[in-house]
Short mmCIF file of C-alpha atoms in Angstrom, two decimals:
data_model
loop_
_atom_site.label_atom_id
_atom_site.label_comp_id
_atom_site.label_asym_id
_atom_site.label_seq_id
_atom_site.Cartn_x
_atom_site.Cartn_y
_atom_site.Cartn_z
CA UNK A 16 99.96 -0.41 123.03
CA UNK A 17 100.34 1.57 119.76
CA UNK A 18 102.44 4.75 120.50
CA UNK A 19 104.18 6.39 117.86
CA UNK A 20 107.63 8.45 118.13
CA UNK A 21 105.60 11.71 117.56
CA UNK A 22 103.42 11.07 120.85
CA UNK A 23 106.19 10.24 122.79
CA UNK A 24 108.30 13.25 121.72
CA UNK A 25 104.69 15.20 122.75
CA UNK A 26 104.44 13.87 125.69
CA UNK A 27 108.12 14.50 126.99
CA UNK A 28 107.83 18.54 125.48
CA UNK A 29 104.57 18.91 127.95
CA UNK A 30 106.80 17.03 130.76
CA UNK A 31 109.81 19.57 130.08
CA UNK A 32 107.72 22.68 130.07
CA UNK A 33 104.70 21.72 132.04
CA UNK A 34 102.43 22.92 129.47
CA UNK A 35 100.72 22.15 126.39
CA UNK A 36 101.00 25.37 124.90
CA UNK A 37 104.76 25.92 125.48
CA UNK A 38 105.13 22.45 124.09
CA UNK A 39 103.30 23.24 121.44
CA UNK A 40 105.44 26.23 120.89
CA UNK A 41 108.91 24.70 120.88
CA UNK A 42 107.72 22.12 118.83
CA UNK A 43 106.36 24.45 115.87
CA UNK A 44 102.82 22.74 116.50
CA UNK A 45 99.85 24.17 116.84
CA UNK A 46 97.82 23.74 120.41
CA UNK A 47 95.16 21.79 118.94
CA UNK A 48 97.33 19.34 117.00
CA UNK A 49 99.50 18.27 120.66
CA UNK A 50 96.33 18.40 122.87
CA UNK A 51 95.07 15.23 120.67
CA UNK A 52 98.09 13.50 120.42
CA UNK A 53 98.41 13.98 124.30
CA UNK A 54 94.88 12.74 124.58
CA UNK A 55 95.81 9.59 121.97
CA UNK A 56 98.19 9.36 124.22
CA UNK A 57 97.05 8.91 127.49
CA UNK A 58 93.85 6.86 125.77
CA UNK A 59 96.92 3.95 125.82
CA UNK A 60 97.11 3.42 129.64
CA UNK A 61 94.67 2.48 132.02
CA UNK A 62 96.86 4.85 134.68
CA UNK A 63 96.85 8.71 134.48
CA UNK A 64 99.78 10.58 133.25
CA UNK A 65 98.34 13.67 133.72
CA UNK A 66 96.01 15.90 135.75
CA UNK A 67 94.20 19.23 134.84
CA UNK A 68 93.38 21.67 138.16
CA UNK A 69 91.84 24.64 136.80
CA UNK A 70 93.59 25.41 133.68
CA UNK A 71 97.24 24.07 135.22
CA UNK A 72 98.30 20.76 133.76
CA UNK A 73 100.19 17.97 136.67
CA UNK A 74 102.22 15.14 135.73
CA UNK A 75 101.11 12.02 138.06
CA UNK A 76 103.80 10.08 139.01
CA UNK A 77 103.70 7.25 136.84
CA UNK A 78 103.79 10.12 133.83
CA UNK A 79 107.01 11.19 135.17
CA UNK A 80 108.17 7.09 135.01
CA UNK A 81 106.88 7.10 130.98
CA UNK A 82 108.21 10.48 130.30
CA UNK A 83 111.83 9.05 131.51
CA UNK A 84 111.11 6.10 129.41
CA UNK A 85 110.48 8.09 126.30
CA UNK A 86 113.55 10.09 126.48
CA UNK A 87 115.41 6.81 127.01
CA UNK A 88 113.68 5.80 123.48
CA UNK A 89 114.30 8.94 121.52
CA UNK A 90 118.00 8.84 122.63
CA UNK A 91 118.37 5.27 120.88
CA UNK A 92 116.37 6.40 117.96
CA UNK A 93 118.90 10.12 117.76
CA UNK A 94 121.65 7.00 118.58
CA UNK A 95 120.66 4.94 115.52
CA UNK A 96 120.19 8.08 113.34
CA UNK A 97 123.71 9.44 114.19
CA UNK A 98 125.32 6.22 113.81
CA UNK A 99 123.85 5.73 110.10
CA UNK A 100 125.26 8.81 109.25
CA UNK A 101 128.45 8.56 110.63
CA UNK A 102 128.62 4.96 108.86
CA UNK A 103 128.37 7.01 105.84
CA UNK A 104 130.93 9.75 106.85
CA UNK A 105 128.76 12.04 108.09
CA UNK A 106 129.18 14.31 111.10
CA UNK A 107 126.10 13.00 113.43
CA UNK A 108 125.28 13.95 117.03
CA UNK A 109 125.40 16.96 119.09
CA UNK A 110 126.40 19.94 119.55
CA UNK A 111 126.16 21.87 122.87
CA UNK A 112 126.63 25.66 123.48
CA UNK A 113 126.03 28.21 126.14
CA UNK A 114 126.60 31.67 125.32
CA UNK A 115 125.26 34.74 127.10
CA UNK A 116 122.55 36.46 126.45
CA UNK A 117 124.17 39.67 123.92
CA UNK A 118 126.09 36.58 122.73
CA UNK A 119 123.16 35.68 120.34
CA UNK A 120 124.14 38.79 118.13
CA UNK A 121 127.32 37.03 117.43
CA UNK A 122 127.54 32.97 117.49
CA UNK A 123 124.68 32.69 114.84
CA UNK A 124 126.96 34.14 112.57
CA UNK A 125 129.72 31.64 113.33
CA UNK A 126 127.67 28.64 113.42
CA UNK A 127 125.40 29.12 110.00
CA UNK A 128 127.53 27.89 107.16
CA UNK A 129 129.20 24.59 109.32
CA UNK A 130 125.39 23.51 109.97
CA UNK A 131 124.25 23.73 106.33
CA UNK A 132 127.18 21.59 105.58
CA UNK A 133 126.35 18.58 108.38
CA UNK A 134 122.90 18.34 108.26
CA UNK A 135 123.24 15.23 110.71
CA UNK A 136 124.26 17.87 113.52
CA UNK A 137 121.84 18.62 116.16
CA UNK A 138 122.72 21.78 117.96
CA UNK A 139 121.57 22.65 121.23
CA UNK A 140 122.25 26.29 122.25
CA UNK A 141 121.69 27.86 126.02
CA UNK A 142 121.15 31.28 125.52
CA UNK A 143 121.69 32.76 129.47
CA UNK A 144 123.35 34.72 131.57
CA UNK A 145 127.06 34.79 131.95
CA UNK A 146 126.98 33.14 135.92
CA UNK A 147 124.97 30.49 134.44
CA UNK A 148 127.31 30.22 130.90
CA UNK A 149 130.42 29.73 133.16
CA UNK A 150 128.40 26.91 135.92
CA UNK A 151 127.30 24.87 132.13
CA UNK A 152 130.69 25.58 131.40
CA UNK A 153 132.07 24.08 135.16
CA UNK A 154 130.06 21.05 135.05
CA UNK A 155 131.23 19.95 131.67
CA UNK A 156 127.23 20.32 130.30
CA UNK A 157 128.81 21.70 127.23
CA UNK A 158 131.37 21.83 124.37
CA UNK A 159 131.89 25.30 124.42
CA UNK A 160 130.93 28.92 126.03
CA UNK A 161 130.63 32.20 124.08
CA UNK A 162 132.01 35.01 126.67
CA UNK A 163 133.41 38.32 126.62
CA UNK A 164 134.57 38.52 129.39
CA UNK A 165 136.97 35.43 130.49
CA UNK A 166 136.70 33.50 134.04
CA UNK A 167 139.51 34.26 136.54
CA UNK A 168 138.28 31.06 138.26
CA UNK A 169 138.40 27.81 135.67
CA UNK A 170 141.68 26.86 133.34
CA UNK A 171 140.41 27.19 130.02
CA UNK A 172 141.28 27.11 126.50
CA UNK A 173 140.01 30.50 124.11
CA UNK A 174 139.27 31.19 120.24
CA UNK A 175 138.76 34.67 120.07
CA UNK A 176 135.89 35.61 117.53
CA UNK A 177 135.14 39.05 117.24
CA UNK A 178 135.87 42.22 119.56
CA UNK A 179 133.13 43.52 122.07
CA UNK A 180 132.69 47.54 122.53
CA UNK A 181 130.80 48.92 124.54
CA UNK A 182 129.26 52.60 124.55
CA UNK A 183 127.50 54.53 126.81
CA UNK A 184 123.78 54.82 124.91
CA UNK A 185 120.57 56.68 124.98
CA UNK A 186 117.63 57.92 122.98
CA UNK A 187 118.11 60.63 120.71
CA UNK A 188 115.97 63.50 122.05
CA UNK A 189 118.98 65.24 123.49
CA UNK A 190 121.75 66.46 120.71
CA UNK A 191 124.96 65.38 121.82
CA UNK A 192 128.10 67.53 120.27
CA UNK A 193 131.98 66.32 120.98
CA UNK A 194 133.57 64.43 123.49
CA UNK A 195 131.38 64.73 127.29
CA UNK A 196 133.12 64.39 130.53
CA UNK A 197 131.74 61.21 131.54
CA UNK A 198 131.43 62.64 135.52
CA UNK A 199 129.55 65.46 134.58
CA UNK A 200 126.88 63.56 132.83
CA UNK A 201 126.42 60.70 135.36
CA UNK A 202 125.68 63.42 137.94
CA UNK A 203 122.36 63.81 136.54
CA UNK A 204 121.37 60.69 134.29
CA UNK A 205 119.80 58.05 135.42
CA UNK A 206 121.87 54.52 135.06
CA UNK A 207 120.71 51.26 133.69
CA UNK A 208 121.84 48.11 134.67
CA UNK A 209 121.28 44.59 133.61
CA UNK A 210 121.02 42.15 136.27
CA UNK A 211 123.36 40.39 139.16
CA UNK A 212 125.35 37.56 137.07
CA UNK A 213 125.43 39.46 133.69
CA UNK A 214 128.60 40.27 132.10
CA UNK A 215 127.75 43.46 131.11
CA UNK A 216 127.06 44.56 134.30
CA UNK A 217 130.46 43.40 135.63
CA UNK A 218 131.86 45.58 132.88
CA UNK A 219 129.57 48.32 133.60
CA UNK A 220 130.87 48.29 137.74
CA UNK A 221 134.43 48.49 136.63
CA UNK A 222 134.50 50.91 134.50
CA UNK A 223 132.13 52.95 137.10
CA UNK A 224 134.86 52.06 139.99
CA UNK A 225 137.65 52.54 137.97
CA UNK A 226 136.68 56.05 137.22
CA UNK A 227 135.17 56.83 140.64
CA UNK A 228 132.20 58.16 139.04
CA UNK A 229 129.18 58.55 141.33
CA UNK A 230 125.90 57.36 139.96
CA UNK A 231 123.01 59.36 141.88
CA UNK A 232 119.97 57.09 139.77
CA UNK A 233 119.52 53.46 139.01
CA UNK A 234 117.74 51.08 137.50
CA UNK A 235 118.14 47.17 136.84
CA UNK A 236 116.41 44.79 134.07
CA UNK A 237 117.22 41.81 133.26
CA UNK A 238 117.30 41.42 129.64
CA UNK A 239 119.24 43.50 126.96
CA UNK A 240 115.85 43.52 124.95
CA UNK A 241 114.30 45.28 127.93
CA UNK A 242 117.20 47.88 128.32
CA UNK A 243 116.68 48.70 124.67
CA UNK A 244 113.57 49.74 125.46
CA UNK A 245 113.76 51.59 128.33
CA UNK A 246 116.42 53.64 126.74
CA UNK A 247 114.08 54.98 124.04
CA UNK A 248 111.97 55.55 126.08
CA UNK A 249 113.91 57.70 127.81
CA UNK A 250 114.43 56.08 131.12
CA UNK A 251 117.66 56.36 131.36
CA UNK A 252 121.29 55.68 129.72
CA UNK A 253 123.03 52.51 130.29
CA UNK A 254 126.65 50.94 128.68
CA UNK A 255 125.73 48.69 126.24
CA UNK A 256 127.35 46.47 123.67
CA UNK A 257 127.34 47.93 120.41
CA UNK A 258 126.94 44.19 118.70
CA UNK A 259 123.09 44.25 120.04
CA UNK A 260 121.56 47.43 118.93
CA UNK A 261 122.85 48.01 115.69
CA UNK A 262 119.23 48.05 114.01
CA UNK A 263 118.73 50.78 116.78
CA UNK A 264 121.14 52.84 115.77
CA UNK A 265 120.24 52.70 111.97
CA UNK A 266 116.69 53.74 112.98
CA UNK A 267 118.10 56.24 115.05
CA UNK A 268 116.04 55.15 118.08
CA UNK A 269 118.80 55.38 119.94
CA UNK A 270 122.42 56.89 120.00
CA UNK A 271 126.65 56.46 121.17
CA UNK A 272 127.30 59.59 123.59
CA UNK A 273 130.89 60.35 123.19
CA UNK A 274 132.86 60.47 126.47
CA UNK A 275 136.24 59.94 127.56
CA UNK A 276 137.66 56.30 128.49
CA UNK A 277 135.07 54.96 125.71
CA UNK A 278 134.53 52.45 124.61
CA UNK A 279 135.35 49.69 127.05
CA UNK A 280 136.66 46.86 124.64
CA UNK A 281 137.21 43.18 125.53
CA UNK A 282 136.42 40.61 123.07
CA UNK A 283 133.54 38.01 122.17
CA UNK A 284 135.98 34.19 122.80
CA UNK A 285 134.60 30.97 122.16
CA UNK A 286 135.98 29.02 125.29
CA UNK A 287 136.14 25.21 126.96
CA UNK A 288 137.32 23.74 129.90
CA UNK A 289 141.51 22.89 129.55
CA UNK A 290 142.39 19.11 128.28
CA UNK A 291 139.05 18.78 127.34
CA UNK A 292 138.89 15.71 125.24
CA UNK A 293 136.34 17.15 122.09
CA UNK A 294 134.22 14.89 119.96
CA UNK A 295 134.78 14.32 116.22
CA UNK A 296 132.18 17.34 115.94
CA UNK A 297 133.36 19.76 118.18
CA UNK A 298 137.19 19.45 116.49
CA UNK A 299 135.40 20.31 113.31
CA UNK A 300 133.98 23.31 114.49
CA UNK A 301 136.86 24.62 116.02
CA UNK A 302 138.91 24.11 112.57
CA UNK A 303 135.94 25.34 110.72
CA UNK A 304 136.34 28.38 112.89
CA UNK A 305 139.63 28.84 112.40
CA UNK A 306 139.53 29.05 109.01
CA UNK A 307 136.70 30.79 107.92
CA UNK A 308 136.85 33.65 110.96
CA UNK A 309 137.86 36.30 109.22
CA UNK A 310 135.68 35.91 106.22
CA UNK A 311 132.63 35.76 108.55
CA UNK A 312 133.73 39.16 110.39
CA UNK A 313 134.09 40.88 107.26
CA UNK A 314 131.38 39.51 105.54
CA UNK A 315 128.81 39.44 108.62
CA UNK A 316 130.40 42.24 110.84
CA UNK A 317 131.29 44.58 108.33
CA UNK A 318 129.16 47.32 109.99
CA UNK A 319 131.14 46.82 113.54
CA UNK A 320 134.03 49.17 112.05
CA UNK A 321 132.37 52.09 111.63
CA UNK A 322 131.74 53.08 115.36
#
């Protein structure tokens, strides 16, 4: 046997993702280059790991036995590597987030700077939607959540990071001129929403209940990427968060319609499960945050204040 680290990272992408070329992907190699080291691979055992049916790659059973063995292997290596550093007063290890999905507008900003200064850091970011942030968040999978709106259900502790506001948004091939009664114009719009477990959406059904307004038309997607799009093309309006289509706006692809009772604000909070007992890492982002949060806002979010 003469495996190398690299193949055995390989090997457990193509377990992870059942594929080569979404391996291939997430590893920032190119198809060609992980098919061979799969092959070099598999050249090693006298047992299949894996089986091609039409153009569908299976793991046998015994691959799933080495691909649990190789993760048990790179975990001692990341071990050893995070325990050099920290020897040498490094922050080593990692770092695990799960924000929602318009949350990726925002924690980049707040993360940048503290990873350039601990290199030894590995940060592993769920990007989802909010059910799915707060049942990470329930299970203790991660350090910290990135919300906006807060759970009524779990005792938690909150850093807030930035407000959230959120506008009621469409194309701009109808001219819209002073304040709208927001009634009026949902009797004839169409209504996009994102899907069951989003936050938005819960914000969306509030304010909508709140003001008794009766939507006629409506549509669900489930990605703010795909909303985006459907608004310019002009498939309908939706209530949106203003941190995720401020490119939009500059191109004027799309535009805030002015009505009463907007816009809903709540605010973007960093949160973690009450008495949690953080790591060495996790206490240093939290005091990083602290101190350098309203730099960051005005440096990074300076644009925010003008709608």
């Amino acid at each position: 046997m003469n495996y190398t680290l690299n193949q055995l990272q390989i090997f457990l992408k193509i377990v992870q993702t059942k594929s080569v070329t979404k391996a291939a992907d997430e590893l920032h190699l190119t198809q060609p280059a992980v098919s061979i080291q799969l092959r070099n691979f598999q050249d090693q055992f006298e047992i299949p790991l894996t089986e091609v049916i039409g153009r569908k790659i299976y793991i046998t059973d015994f691959g799933h036995e080495i691909a649990e063995a190789a993760e048990n292997i790179i975990n001692q290596v990341q071990a050893i590597d995070y325990k050099t550093m920290a020897y040498k007063g490094h922050l080593a290890g990692k770092l695990k987030l799960s924000i929602v999905s318009t949350g990726k507008y925002v924690m980049p900003y707040f993360l940048a700077d503290f990873m350039k200064k601990h290199s030894g850091i590995e940060l592993q970011m769920d990007v989802t939607n909010k059910s799915k942030v707060i049942d990470s968040l329930k299970n203790n999978d991660v350090d910290f959540a990135l919300v906006s709106i807060i759970p009524t259900n779990l005792e938690i502790e909150q850093l807030d990071l930035l407000q959230n506001k959120l506008y009621l948004v469409g194309n701009t091939e109808t001219s819209y001129n002073g304040e709208k009664n927001i009634k009026k114009i949902f009797e004839n719009l169409p209504l996009i929403f994102r899907e069951e477990g989003s936050g938005t959406r819960q914000t969306m059904e509030k304010f909508i209940a709140r003001h008794d307004i009766s939507v006629l038309k409506k549509m669900e997607l489930t990605s703010n990427e795909a909303v985006k799009q459907a608004l310019i093309a002009g498939l309908g309006y939706s209530i949106m968060p203003l941190i995720g289509i401020k490119n939009e706006l500059y191109r004027k692809e799309l535009q805030i319609i002015p009505v009463k009772g907007l816009p809903i604000k709540t605010n973007w909070s960093l949160i973690w499960l009450k008495g949690k007992k953080h790591s060495l890492i996790s206490n240093a982002l939290l005091d990083y945050i602290k101190l350098e949060k309203q730099t960051i806002v005005e440096q990074k979010f300076h644009w925010y204040e003008e709608h």
